[in-house]
Amino acid sequence: MVQARVLILTICAAGIGGTFQFGYNLSIINTPTLYIQEFTNETWQARTGDPMPKRLILLLWSLTVSLYSLGGLVGSLLAGPMAIMVGRKKSLLVNNIFVVAAGTLFAFSHKAGSFEMIMLGRLLIGVSAGVSMNIQPMYLGESAPQELRGAVAMTSAIFASLGIMMGQVVGLREFLGGPQAWPLLLSSCLVPAVLQLASLPLLPESPRFLLIDCGDMPACLVALRRLRGGRDITVELEELVAEQAACQGQRAKRPWELFGEQALRRQVVSLVVLGSAMELCGNDSVYAYASSVFQAAGVPEDKVQYAIIGMGSCELLTAAISCMVIERVGRRVLLMGGYGLMTCWGSIFTAALCLQDSFAWMPYLAMSCVFAFILSFGIGPAGVTGILATELFDQSARPAAYVVCGALLWTMLFVVGLGFPFIMESLSSFLYVPFLVVCVCGAVYTGLFLPETKGKTFLEIAQELHRLNFPQRHRDLAPSWGGLDVVHTTEL
């Protein structure tokens, strides 16, 4: 019971100021769009005496939204060095400096009459999200016992989904979605930061970091005993010592070094292919297109926001279910099943969009496909992709792998956000065809090339990947077999 309590507290403390912030700040910016644009115009007019041109307002707003992705990219590049220099837990705590600075800028931007403060705040909150998206799954994956490693690391996806849903709820007009409350809405990111700063210092650092990176056996033992409670830690400690011996003399790898090392070829390709597939599969675009689909299905315009909250709830539900079953069915099954179902629902969604003027019930089918697509994304890609860097890379390469993964995530998020309106305009009802191709590729790659890591120690995973990266060497070392020896006589 003590083991479960400390581990659960560690998960919650890391998550509330980690990926929860990513989801929360990603969704709350949608509500005050018109109010912030009006504020920008009024501020410009007060300074110059002339109203701001509509094109310039739209440009500044697009820049304000996009700065979140740019900040996330910067944060993902900072995450690796931070994890190595100050540790996993301390990196999450230091990361709250960006949140406090951003929340302060948001809170006083209206009184100061400065839309530039909002833009700078979005950049800083993006940096915070980029750091936490990389370090939280690394910290939890290294702190969890082997049999719960996948489930614990997947809680990062649960907190991200919870943040998206909470941002949608708090942004309702009944709460902080009114025209005068938007500074308070944007600065509400300070609440999760305070909760993390109050709770995380009381919890242990990653035992792997303490032993393998710092060489501090006493601190590792203390952290391991706290995380495991009264459970025997002898076997796990032996595994940690063996992993330390395997990493002996190795320095922490730099991100660009991963691409030139043959021993990491399968890991890097898997990370790039499946990381890109998660961002290019069209899930974020579903949210962008949901409003028009719901309106076409007859949902009143003032009720669409509640339907979108329902979408966020679906993703949260499936992320929680996936977390409970991942250690039973494995990573590959969840990824292949998720991408396969997304291909199915995306195809039906495309057909429904093409035929929505021919049959009165087609908009309802399209609306159902939107929910089914979100559910399928939450089953596998949403959570499993995030733990690949933890399980496929060893201690010396893991921070660099998260830098690559984070940079890829934020770059793809920016590209999709920038390119989706043009895809929507040029392909019309067939806008989901490119995303379906990505889903098929993700399912096929997972089935053919991704090794299963369920129930394996980090050393066992490393040995299997070494065999996959050097197949010829292992064939040469394998003992030759010349058939059975025939015994012609026996002796009693």
Short mmCIF file of C-alpha atoms in Angstrom, two decimals:
data_model
loop_
_atom_site.label_atom_id
_atom_site.label_comp_id
_atom_site.label_asym_id
_atom_site.label_seq_id
_atom_site.Cartn_x
_atom_site.Cartn_y
_atom_site.Cartn_z
CA MET A 1 0.00 0.00 0.00
CA VAL A 2 2.89 2.35 0.80
CA GLN A 3 4.44 1.50 -2.58
CA ALA A 4 1.22 2.34 -4.40
CA ARG A 5 0.76 5.57 -2.45
CA VAL A 6 4.24 6.97 -3.13
CA LEU A 7 4.14 5.94 -6.79
CA ILE A 8 0.68 7.45 -7.31
CA LEU A 9 1.73 10.69 -5.61
CA THR A 10 4.82 10.83 -7.83
CA ILE A 11 2.68 10.33 -10.96
CA CYS A 12 0.20 13.03 -9.91
CA ALA A 13 2.83 15.56 -8.82
CA ALA A 14 4.80 15.15 -12.06
CA GLY A 15 1.69 15.12 -14.24
CA ILE A 16 -0.19 18.14 -12.84
CA GLY A 17 2.67 20.49 -13.67
CA GLY A 18 3.86 18.47 -16.66
CA THR A 19 1.78 17.23 -19.58
CA PHE A 20 -1.38 18.59 -17.94
CA GLN A 21 0.01 22.07 -18.61
CA PHE A 22 0.66 21.12 -22.24
CA GLY A 23 -2.96 20.10 -22.84
CA TYR A 24 -4.43 22.89 -20.75
CA ASN A 25 -2.57 25.72 -22.48
CA LEU A 26 -3.16 24.14 -25.87
CA SER A 27 -6.95 24.30 -25.44
CA ILE A 28 -7.65 27.47 -23.40
CA ILE A 29 -6.39 29.77 -26.16
CA ASN A 30 -9.38 28.88 -28.37
CA THR A 31 -12.00 30.54 -26.16
CA PRO A 32 -10.73 34.16 -25.92
CA THR A 33 -9.82 34.45 -29.62
CA LEU A 34 -12.23 37.30 -30.43
CA TYR A 35 -11.63 39.10 -27.12
CA ILE A 36 -7.84 39.14 -27.54
CA GLN A 37 -8.17 40.30 -31.15
CA GLU A 38 -10.42 43.17 -29.99
CA PHE A 39 -7.91 44.02 -27.25
CA THR A 40 -5.08 44.04 -29.82
CA ASN A 41 -7.04 46.40 -32.07
CA GLU A 42 -7.96 48.73 -29.19
CA THR A 43 -4.35 48.83 -27.96
CA TRP A 44 -3.07 49.63 -31.45
CA GLN A 45 -5.70 52.36 -31.89
CA ALA A 46 -4.81 53.91 -28.51
CA ARG A 47 -1.16 54.06 -29.56
CA THR A 48 -1.48 55.24 -33.16
CA GLY A 49 -4.94 56.76 -33.37
CA ASP A 50 -5.90 54.44 -36.26
CA PRO A 51 -7.52 51.01 -36.12
CA MET A 52 -5.31 48.05 -36.93
CA PRO A 53 -5.87 46.52 -40.41
CA LYS A 54 -7.78 43.23 -40.26
CA ARG A 55 -4.98 41.37 -42.03
CA LEU A 56 -2.48 42.57 -39.41
CA ILE A 57 -4.81 41.52 -36.57
CA LEU A 58 -5.10 38.04 -38.09
CA LEU A 59 -1.33 37.86 -38.60
CA LEU A 60 -0.59 38.85 -35.00
CA TRP A 61 -3.15 36.37 -33.70
CA SER A 62 -1.72 33.55 -35.83
CA LEU A 63 1.73 34.46 -34.52
CA THR A 64 0.44 34.45 -30.92
CA VAL A 65 -0.96 30.94 -31.36
CA SER A 66 2.10 29.66 -33.26
CA LEU A 67 4.56 30.98 -30.66
CA TYR A 68 3.34 28.17 -28.39
CA SER A 69 4.74 25.60 -30.85
CA LEU A 70 7.94 27.60 -31.30
CA GLY A 71 8.40 27.76 -27.52
CA GLY A 72 7.71 24.02 -27.32
CA LEU A 73 10.49 23.39 -29.83
CA VAL A 74 12.91 25.49 -27.75
CA GLY A 75 11.82 23.67 -24.58
CA SER A 76 12.32 20.25 -26.16
CA LEU A 77 15.89 21.23 -27.06
CA LEU A 78 16.52 22.38 -23.48
CA ALA A 79 15.03 19.25 -21.92
CA GLY A 80 17.93 16.90 -22.68
CA PRO A 81 20.70 19.05 -21.15
CA MET A 82 18.47 19.90 -18.18
CA ALA A 83 17.72 16.22 -17.48
CA ILE A 84 21.42 15.41 -17.49
CA MET A 85 22.70 18.41 -15.50
CA VAL A 86 20.07 18.85 -12.76
CA GLY A 87 18.18 15.56 -12.88
CA ARG A 88 14.66 14.56 -13.84
CA LYS A 89 12.75 15.80 -10.80
CA LYS A 90 14.64 19.07 -10.42
CA SER A 91 14.16 19.81 -14.13
CA LEU A 92 10.39 19.62 -13.67
CA LEU A 93 10.64 21.97 -10.69
CA VAL A 94 12.94 24.47 -12.45
CA ASN A 95 10.62 24.37 -15.44
CA ASN A 96 7.94 26.19 -13.41
CA ILE A 97 10.00 29.40 -13.71
CA PHE A 98 8.71 29.70 -17.27
CA VAL A 99 5.12 29.12 -16.11
CA VAL A 100 5.31 31.77 -13.38
CA ALA A 101 6.80 34.29 -15.81
CA ALA A 102 4.15 33.52 -18.44
CA GLY A 103 1.26 33.65 -15.96
CA THR A 104 2.44 37.03 -14.64
CA LEU A 105 2.62 38.44 -18.17
CA PHE A 106 -0.88 37.17 -18.97
CA ALA A 107 -2.35 38.55 -15.75
CA PHE A 108 -1.05 42.11 -16.24
CA SER A 109 -1.20 42.37 -20.05
CA HIS A 110 -4.65 44.03 -20.09
CA LYS A 111 -3.78 46.62 -17.43
CA ALA A 112 -0.47 47.35 -19.11
CA GLY A 113 -2.18 47.70 -22.50
CA SER A 114 0.34 45.39 -24.15
CA PHE A 115 -0.56 42.57 -26.53
CA GLU A 116 3.18 41.91 -26.80
CA MET A 117 3.05 40.56 -23.22
CA ILE A 118 0.53 37.95 -24.36
CA MET A 119 2.79 36.91 -27.22
CA LEU A 120 5.83 36.64 -24.95
CA GLY A 121 3.75 34.71 -22.40
CA ARG A 122 2.68 32.19 -25.08
CA LEU A 123 6.31 31.69 -26.04
CA LEU A 124 7.35 31.06 -22.42
CA ILE A 125 4.45 28.71 -21.66
CA GLY A 126 5.40 26.83 -24.82
CA VAL A 127 8.98 26.45 -23.54
CA SER A 128 7.57 25.01 -20.32
CA ALA A 129 5.37 22.57 -22.23
CA GLY A 130 8.32 21.45 -24.37
CA VAL A 131 10.44 20.69 -21.32
CA SER A 132 7.72 18.84 -19.41
CA MET A 133 6.57 16.78 -22.41
CA ASN A 134 10.07 15.29 -22.61
CA ILE A 135 11.10 14.98 -18.98
CA GLN A 136 7.89 13.74 -17.36
CA PRO A 137 7.68 10.38 -19.23
CA MET A 138 11.44 9.94 -18.78
CA TYR A 139 11.16 10.53 -15.02
CA LEU A 140 8.14 8.26 -14.56
CA GLY A 141 9.45 5.51 -16.85
CA GLU A 142 12.70 5.36 -14.88
CA SER A 143 10.93 5.42 -11.50
CA ALA A 144 8.32 2.72 -12.21
CA PRO A 145 8.78 -1.02 -11.54
CA GLN A 146 9.27 -3.18 -14.63
CA GLU A 147 5.77 -4.70 -14.60
CA LEU A 148 4.14 -1.23 -14.46
CA ARG A 149 6.62 0.75 -16.58
CA GLY A 150 4.37 1.09 -19.63
CA ALA A 151 1.26 1.92 -17.61
CA VAL A 152 3.04 4.52 -15.48
CA ALA A 153 4.70 6.19 -18.47
CA MET A 154 1.33 6.30 -20.26
CA THR A 155 -0.11 8.48 -17.51
CA SER A 156 1.61 11.34 -19.35
CA ALA A 157 -1.02 10.93 -22.10
CA ILE A 158 -3.79 10.80 -19.49
CA PHE A 159 -2.69 14.11 -17.96
CA ALA A 160 -2.39 15.70 -21.42
CA SER A 161 -5.97 14.62 -22.25
CA LEU A 162 -7.15 15.79 -18.84
CA GLY A 163 -5.50 19.17 -19.45
CA ILE A 164 -7.23 19.54 -22.83
CA MET A 165 -10.61 18.71 -21.31
CA MET A 166 -10.12 20.99 -18.28
CA GLY A 167 -9.07 23.84 -20.58
CA GLN A 168 -12.28 23.36 -22.56
CA VAL A 169 -14.38 23.33 -19.37
CA VAL A 170 -12.70 26.34 -17.73
CA GLY A 171 -13.04 28.22 -21.03
CA LEU A 172 -16.82 27.97 -20.99
CA ARG A 173 -18.69 31.26 -20.68
CA GLU A 174 -20.11 30.06 -17.35
CA PHE A 175 -16.57 30.00 -15.89
CA LEU A 176 -13.71 32.09 -17.31
CA GLY A 177 -14.83 32.36 -20.93
CA GLY A 178 -16.41 35.82 -20.62
CA PRO A 179 -15.12 38.96 -22.35
CA GLN A 180 -13.63 40.45 -19.17
CA ALA A 181 -12.12 37.28 -17.71
CA TRP A 182 -9.64 36.28 -20.42
CA PRO A 183 -6.51 37.57 -18.54
CA LEU A 184 -7.56 35.40 -15.59
CA LEU A 185 -8.20 32.46 -17.93
CA LEU A 186 -4.74 32.64 -19.47
CA SER A 187 -3.00 33.14 -16.12
CA SER A 188 -4.83 30.18 -14.53
CA CYS A 189 -1.84 28.07 -15.62
CA LEU A 190 -0.26 29.25 -12.34
CA VAL A 191 -2.52 26.92 -10.32
CA PRO A 192 -1.01 23.61 -11.57
CA ALA A 193 2.48 25.11 -11.20
CA VAL A 194 1.86 25.94 -7.54
CA LEU A 195 0.50 22.44 -6.90
CA GLN A 196 3.61 20.85 -8.40
CA LEU A 197 5.99 23.14 -6.51
CA ALA A 198 4.23 22.21 -3.26
CA SER A 199 4.24 18.43 -3.79
CA LEU A 200 7.07 17.24 -6.05
CA PRO A 201 9.99 18.27 -3.74
CA LEU A 202 8.67 15.76 -1.17
CA LEU A 203 8.97 12.82 -3.58
CA PRO A 204 12.03 10.82 -4.72
CA GLU A 205 14.27 11.38 -7.73
CA SER A 206 14.61 8.72 -10.46
CA PRO A 207 16.66 5.82 -8.98
CA ARG A 208 18.23 5.16 -12.40
CA PHE A 209 19.46 8.73 -12.66
CA LEU A 210 20.89 8.63 -9.12
CA LEU A 211 22.85 5.40 -9.69
CA ILE A 212 23.82 5.39 -13.37
CA ASP A 213 24.27 9.13 -13.97
CA CYS A 214 25.38 10.28 -10.51
CA GLY A 215 26.91 7.06 -9.13
CA ASP A 216 25.17 7.68 -5.81
CA MET A 217 24.25 4.22 -4.50
CA PRO A 218 22.96 5.35 -1.04
CA ALA A 219 20.59 7.93 -2.60
CA CYS A 220 19.46 5.35 -5.17
CA LEU A 221 18.63 2.86 -2.39
CA VAL A 222 16.64 5.48 -0.46
CA ALA A 223 14.66 6.46 -3.56
CA LEU A 224 14.06 2.85 -4.58
CA ARG A 225 12.86 1.84 -1.10
CA ARG A 226 10.46 4.80 -0.97
CA LEU A 227 9.02 4.01 -4.40
CA ARG A 228 8.68 0.27 -3.72
CA GLY A 229 7.61 0.42 -0.08
CA GLY A 230 8.14 -2.88 1.73
CA ARG A 231 8.73 -4.86 -1.46
CA ASP A 232 12.03 -6.72 -1.96
CA ILE A 233 14.26 -4.63 -4.24
CA THR A 234 17.18 -7.08 -4.58
CA VAL A 235 16.39 -8.21 -8.14
CA GLU A 236 15.69 -4.68 -9.34
CA LEU A 237 18.87 -3.38 -7.73
CA GLU A 238 20.90 -6.12 -9.46
CA GLU A 239 19.38 -5.05 -12.77
CA LEU A 240 20.28 -1.42 -12.08
CA VAL A 241 23.87 -2.36 -11.20
CA ALA A 242 24.14 -4.46 -14.36
CA GLU A 243 22.81 -1.55 -16.43
CA GLN A 244 25.30 0.77 -14.71
CA ALA A 245 28.12 -1.61 -15.64
CA ALA A 246 26.90 -1.72 -19.26
CA CYS A 247 26.90 2.10 -19.40
CA GLN A 248 30.25 2.42 -17.62
CA GLY A 249 32.58 4.84 -19.39
CA GLN A 250 29.90 6.09 -21.76
CA ARG A 251 29.14 9.79 -21.81
CA ALA A 252 25.66 11.15 -22.49
CA LYS A 253 25.06 11.17 -26.23
CA ARG A 254 24.19 14.31 -28.16
CA PRO A 255 21.03 14.35 -30.32
CA TRP A 256 22.88 14.44 -33.66
CA GLU A 257 25.08 11.51 -32.63
CA LEU A 258 22.05 9.21 -32.53
CA PHE A 259 21.65 9.37 -36.31
CA GLY A 260 25.20 8.21 -37.08
CA GLU A 261 25.42 5.22 -34.72
CA GLN A 262 24.51 1.85 -36.21
CA ALA A 263 23.72 0.39 -32.78
CA LEU A 264 20.82 2.88 -32.52
CA ARG A 265 19.57 2.65 -36.10
CA ARG A 266 16.35 0.69 -35.39
CA GLN A 267 15.53 2.84 -32.37
CA VAL A 268 16.01 6.17 -34.17
CA VAL A 269 14.01 5.10 -37.25
CA SER A 270 11.17 3.84 -35.04
CA LEU A 271 11.17 7.08 -33.05
CA VAL A 272 11.11 9.28 -36.17
CA VAL A 273 8.54 7.22 -38.12
CA LEU A 274 6.07 6.67 -35.28
CA GLY A 275 6.58 10.15 -33.80
CA SER A 276 5.81 11.70 -37.18
CA ALA A 277 2.83 9.38 -37.67
CA MET A 278 1.31 10.46 -34.35
CA GLU A 279 1.42 14.14 -35.33
CA LEU A 280 0.47 13.65 -39.01
CA CYS A 281 -2.39 11.17 -38.44
CA GLY A 282 -4.98 13.96 -38.38
CA ASN A 283 -6.10 13.85 -34.76
CA ASP A 284 -5.42 17.54 -34.11
CA SER A 285 -7.17 18.36 -37.38
CA VAL A 286 -10.29 16.53 -36.19
CA TYR A 287 -10.61 19.11 -33.42
CA ALA A 288 -10.21 21.91 -35.96
CA TYR A 289 -12.90 20.44 -38.23
CA ALA A 290 -15.25 19.28 -35.46
CA SER A 291 -17.25 22.53 -35.17
CA SER A 292 -18.41 22.48 -38.80
CA VAL A 293 -19.20 18.75 -38.62
CA PHE A 294 -21.31 19.21 -35.50
CA GLN A 295 -23.14 22.20 -36.98
CA ALA A 296 -23.88 20.22 -40.16
CA ALA A 297 -25.30 17.45 -37.96
CA GLY A 298 -27.76 19.93 -36.48
CA VAL A 299 -26.02 20.76 -33.21
CA PRO A 300 -26.87 24.41 -32.30
CA GLU A 301 -23.91 26.76 -32.58
CA ASP A 302 -24.01 27.67 -28.88
CA LYS A 303 -23.92 23.96 -27.96
CA VAL A 304 -20.97 22.97 -30.16
CA GLN A 305 -18.51 23.75 -27.36
CA TYR A 306 -20.16 21.09 -25.19
CA ALA A 307 -19.85 18.52 -27.99
CA ILE A 308 -16.14 19.36 -28.28
CA ILE A 309 -15.78 18.82 -24.51
CA GLY A 310 -17.32 15.41 -25.16
CA MET A 311 -14.54 14.73 -27.65
CA GLY A 312 -11.93 15.63 -25.06
CA SER A 313 -13.65 13.32 -22.56
CA CYS A 314 -13.50 10.46 -25.08
CA GLU A 315 -9.75 10.86 -25.52
CA LEU A 316 -9.28 10.95 -21.73
CA LEU A 317 -11.38 7.80 -21.31
CA THR A 318 -9.50 5.78 -23.92
CA ALA A 319 -6.11 6.96 -22.60
CA ALA A 320 -7.11 5.68 -19.15
CA ILE A 321 -8.30 2.33 -20.58
CA SER A 322 -5.11 1.99 -22.62
CA CYS A 323 -3.06 2.64 -19.48
CA MET A 324 -4.84 -0.25 -17.72
CA VAL A 325 -4.41 -2.80 -20.53
CA ILE A 326 -0.97 -1.93 -21.97
CA GLU A 327 0.89 -4.40 -19.75
CA ARG A 328 -1.49 -7.18 -20.80
CA VAL A 329 -1.77 -6.71 -24.57
CA GLY A 330 1.56 -5.00 -25.26
CA ARG A 331 2.68 -1.88 -27.11
CA ARG A 332 2.56 -3.23 -30.67
CA VAL A 333 -1.07 -4.40 -30.43
CA LEU A 334 -2.25 -1.03 -29.14
CA LEU A 335 -0.37 0.89 -31.85
CA MET A 336 -1.50 -1.37 -34.71
CA GLY A 337 -5.06 -1.48 -33.40
CA GLY A 338 -5.20 2.29 -32.93
CA TYR A 339 -3.88 3.13 -36.39
CA GLY A 340 -6.01 0.41 -37.99
CA LEU A 341 -9.21 1.72 -36.41
CA MET A 342 -8.28 5.31 -37.31
CA THR A 343 -7.88 4.21 -40.94
CA CYS A 344 -11.31 2.59 -40.83
CA TRP A 345 -13.13 5.54 -39.26
CA GLY A 346 -11.26 8.09 -41.36
CA SER A 347 -12.36 6.28 -44.54
CA ILE A 348 -16.00 6.27 -43.44
CA PHE A 349 -15.67 9.94 -42.44
CA THR A 350 -14.39 10.80 -45.93
CA ALA A 351 -17.30 8.92 -47.54
CA ALA A 352 -19.77 10.69 -45.25
CA LEU A 353 -18.37 14.12 -46.20
CA CYS A 354 -18.68 13.26 -49.91
CA LEU A 355 -22.30 12.11 -49.53
CA GLN A 356 -23.55 14.57 -46.89
CA ASP A 357 -25.71 16.42 -49.45
CA SER A 358 -27.23 13.19 -50.78
CA PHE A 359 -28.53 11.66 -47.56
CA ALA A 360 -29.98 13.49 -44.58
CA TRP A 361 -28.36 11.13 -42.08
CA MET A 362 -24.81 11.47 -43.41
CA PRO A 363 -23.85 14.40 -41.13
CA TYR A 364 -24.77 12.24 -38.13
CA LEU A 365 -22.52 9.46 -39.45
CA ALA A 366 -19.70 11.99 -39.87
CA MET A 367 -20.21 13.18 -36.29
CA SER A 368 -20.06 9.58 -35.03
CA CYS A 369 -16.83 9.02 -36.98
CA VAL A 370 -15.25 12.07 -35.31
CA PHE A 371 -15.85 10.53 -31.87
CA ALA A 372 -14.71 7.08 -33.05
CA PHE A 373 -11.53 8.55 -34.55
CA ILE A 374 -10.68 10.29 -31.26
CA LEU A 375 -11.35 7.08 -29.31
CA SER A 376 -9.08 5.08 -31.63
CA PHE A 377 -6.29 7.66 -31.31
CA GLY A 378 -6.49 7.47 -27.52
CA ILE A 379 -6.26 3.66 -27.55
CA GLY A 380 -2.72 3.51 -28.90
CA PRO A 381 -0.85 6.34 -30.64
CA ALA A 382 -1.69 9.00 -28.02
CA GLY A 383 0.09 7.22 -25.19
CA VAL A 384 2.30 4.45 -26.52
CA THR A 385 4.31 6.72 -28.83
CA GLY A 386 5.40 8.84 -25.87
CA ILE A 387 7.08 5.93 -24.04
CA LEU A 388 9.14 4.69 -27.01
CA ALA A 389 12.09 6.93 -26.15
CA THR A 390 12.10 5.60 -22.57
CA GLU A 391 12.08 1.93 -23.50
CA LEU A 392 14.06 1.79 -26.76
CA PHE A 393 17.09 3.81 -25.62
CA ASP A 394 19.59 3.19 -22.82
CA GLN A 395 20.46 5.64 -20.06
CA SER A 396 23.21 7.42 -22.02
CA ALA A 397 21.05 7.98 -25.12
CA ARG A 398 17.63 8.54 -23.51
CA PRO A 399 17.84 12.35 -22.93
CA ALA A 400 19.08 12.89 -26.50
CA ALA A 401 16.27 10.66 -27.81
CA TYR A 402 13.71 12.81 -26.02
CA VAL A 403 15.25 15.93 -27.56
CA VAL A 404 14.80 14.40 -31.03
CA CYS A 405 11.28 13.23 -30.19
CA GLY A 406 10.27 16.61 -28.76
CA ALA A 407 11.74 18.61 -31.63
CA LEU A 408 9.91 16.35 -34.07
CA LEU A 409 6.61 16.67 -32.19
CA TRP A 410 6.62 20.46 -32.03
CA THR A 411 7.84 20.90 -35.60
CA MET A 412 5.10 18.62 -36.92
CA LEU A 413 2.51 20.37 -34.75
CA PHE A 414 3.54 23.69 -36.28
CA VAL A 415 3.54 22.29 -39.85
CA VAL A 416 0.11 20.68 -39.48
CA GLY A 417 -1.36 23.83 -37.93
CA LEU A 418 0.06 25.92 -40.74
CA GLY A 419 -0.81 23.56 -43.59
CA PHE A 420 -4.22 22.19 -42.58
CA PRO A 421 -6.26 25.22 -43.78
CA PHE A 422 -4.67 24.86 -47.23
CA ILE A 423 -5.32 21.09 -47.30
CA MET A 424 -8.90 21.76 -46.26
CA GLU A 425 -9.36 24.30 -49.06
CA SER A 426 -7.70 22.28 -51.83
CA LEU A 427 -8.99 18.75 -51.06
CA SER A 428 -12.44 19.67 -49.71
CA SER A 429 -14.26 16.43 -48.79
CA PHE A 430 -11.11 14.37 -49.42
CA LEU A 431 -9.04 16.31 -46.87
CA TYR A 432 -8.47 13.16 -44.79
CA VAL A 433 -6.89 11.05 -47.54
CA PRO A 434 -3.29 12.16 -46.71
CA PHE A 435 -3.91 11.40 -43.02
CA LEU A 436 -5.24 7.93 -43.88
CA VAL A 437 -2.03 7.14 -45.75
CA VAL A 438 -0.07 8.11 -42.63
CA CYS A 439 -2.26 5.85 -40.44
CA VAL A 440 -1.72 2.88 -42.75
CA CYS A 441 2.05 3.48 -42.77
CA GLY A 442 2.09 3.69 -38.95
CA ALA A 443 0.24 0.37 -38.59
CA VAL A 444 2.43 -1.41 -41.17
CA TYR A 445 5.71 -0.15 -39.70
CA THR A 446 4.66 -1.17 -36.18
CA GLY A 447 3.74 -4.67 -37.33
CA LEU A 448 6.92 -5.25 -39.32
CA PHE A 449 9.71 -3.43 -37.49
CA LEU A 450 8.84 -2.41 -33.90
CA PRO A 451 9.95 -4.96 -31.27
CA GLU A 452 7.66 -5.71 -28.35
CA THR A 453 8.97 -4.41 -25.00
CA LYS A 454 6.21 -5.65 -22.70
CA GLY A 455 7.53 -7.35 -19.56
CA LYS A 456 11.21 -6.91 -20.45
CA THR A 457 13.96 -5.20 -18.50
CA PHE A 458 15.92 -2.36 -20.08
CA LEU A 459 18.88 -4.71 -20.54
CA GLU A 460 16.75 -7.35 -22.29
CA ILE A 461 15.34 -4.68 -24.62
CA ALA A 462 18.86 -3.41 -25.37
CA GLN A 463 20.05 -6.96 -26.20
CA GLU A 464 17.15 -7.58 -28.57
CA LEU A 465 17.70 -4.27 -30.34
CA HIS A 466 21.42 -5.03 -30.66
CA ARG A 467 20.50 -8.30 -32.38
CA LEU A 468 18.15 -6.44 -34.76
CA ASN A 469 20.76 -3.77 -35.56
CA PHE A 470 23.55 -6.31 -36.15
CA PRO A 471 21.79 -9.38 -37.58
CA GLN A 472 24.86 -10.61 -39.51
CA ARG A 473 27.10 -10.50 -36.43
CA HIS A 474 24.64 -12.58 -34.43
CA ARG A 475 24.33 -15.12 -37.27
CA ASP A 476 28.10 -15.50 -37.39
CA LEU A 477 28.25 -16.02 -33.62
CA ALA A 478 25.43 -18.57 -33.59
CA PRO A 479 26.66 -22.17 -33.13
CA SER A 480 26.39 -24.34 -36.23
CA TRP A 481 24.17 -27.42 -36.02
CA GLY A 482 25.07 -30.49 -38.01
CA GLY A 483 22.17 -32.74 -37.05
CA LEU A 484 21.60 -35.20 -34.26
CA ASP A 485 24.39 -37.51 -33.07
CA VAL A 486 23.34 -41.13 -33.51
CA VAL A 487 24.29 -43.34 -30.55
CA HIS A 488 24.87 -46.90 -31.75
CA THR A 489 25.48 -48.52 -28.38
CA THR A 490 24.22 -47.98 -24.87
CA GLU A 491 25.67 -49.04 -21.58
CA LEU A 492 23.81 -49.96 -18.41
#
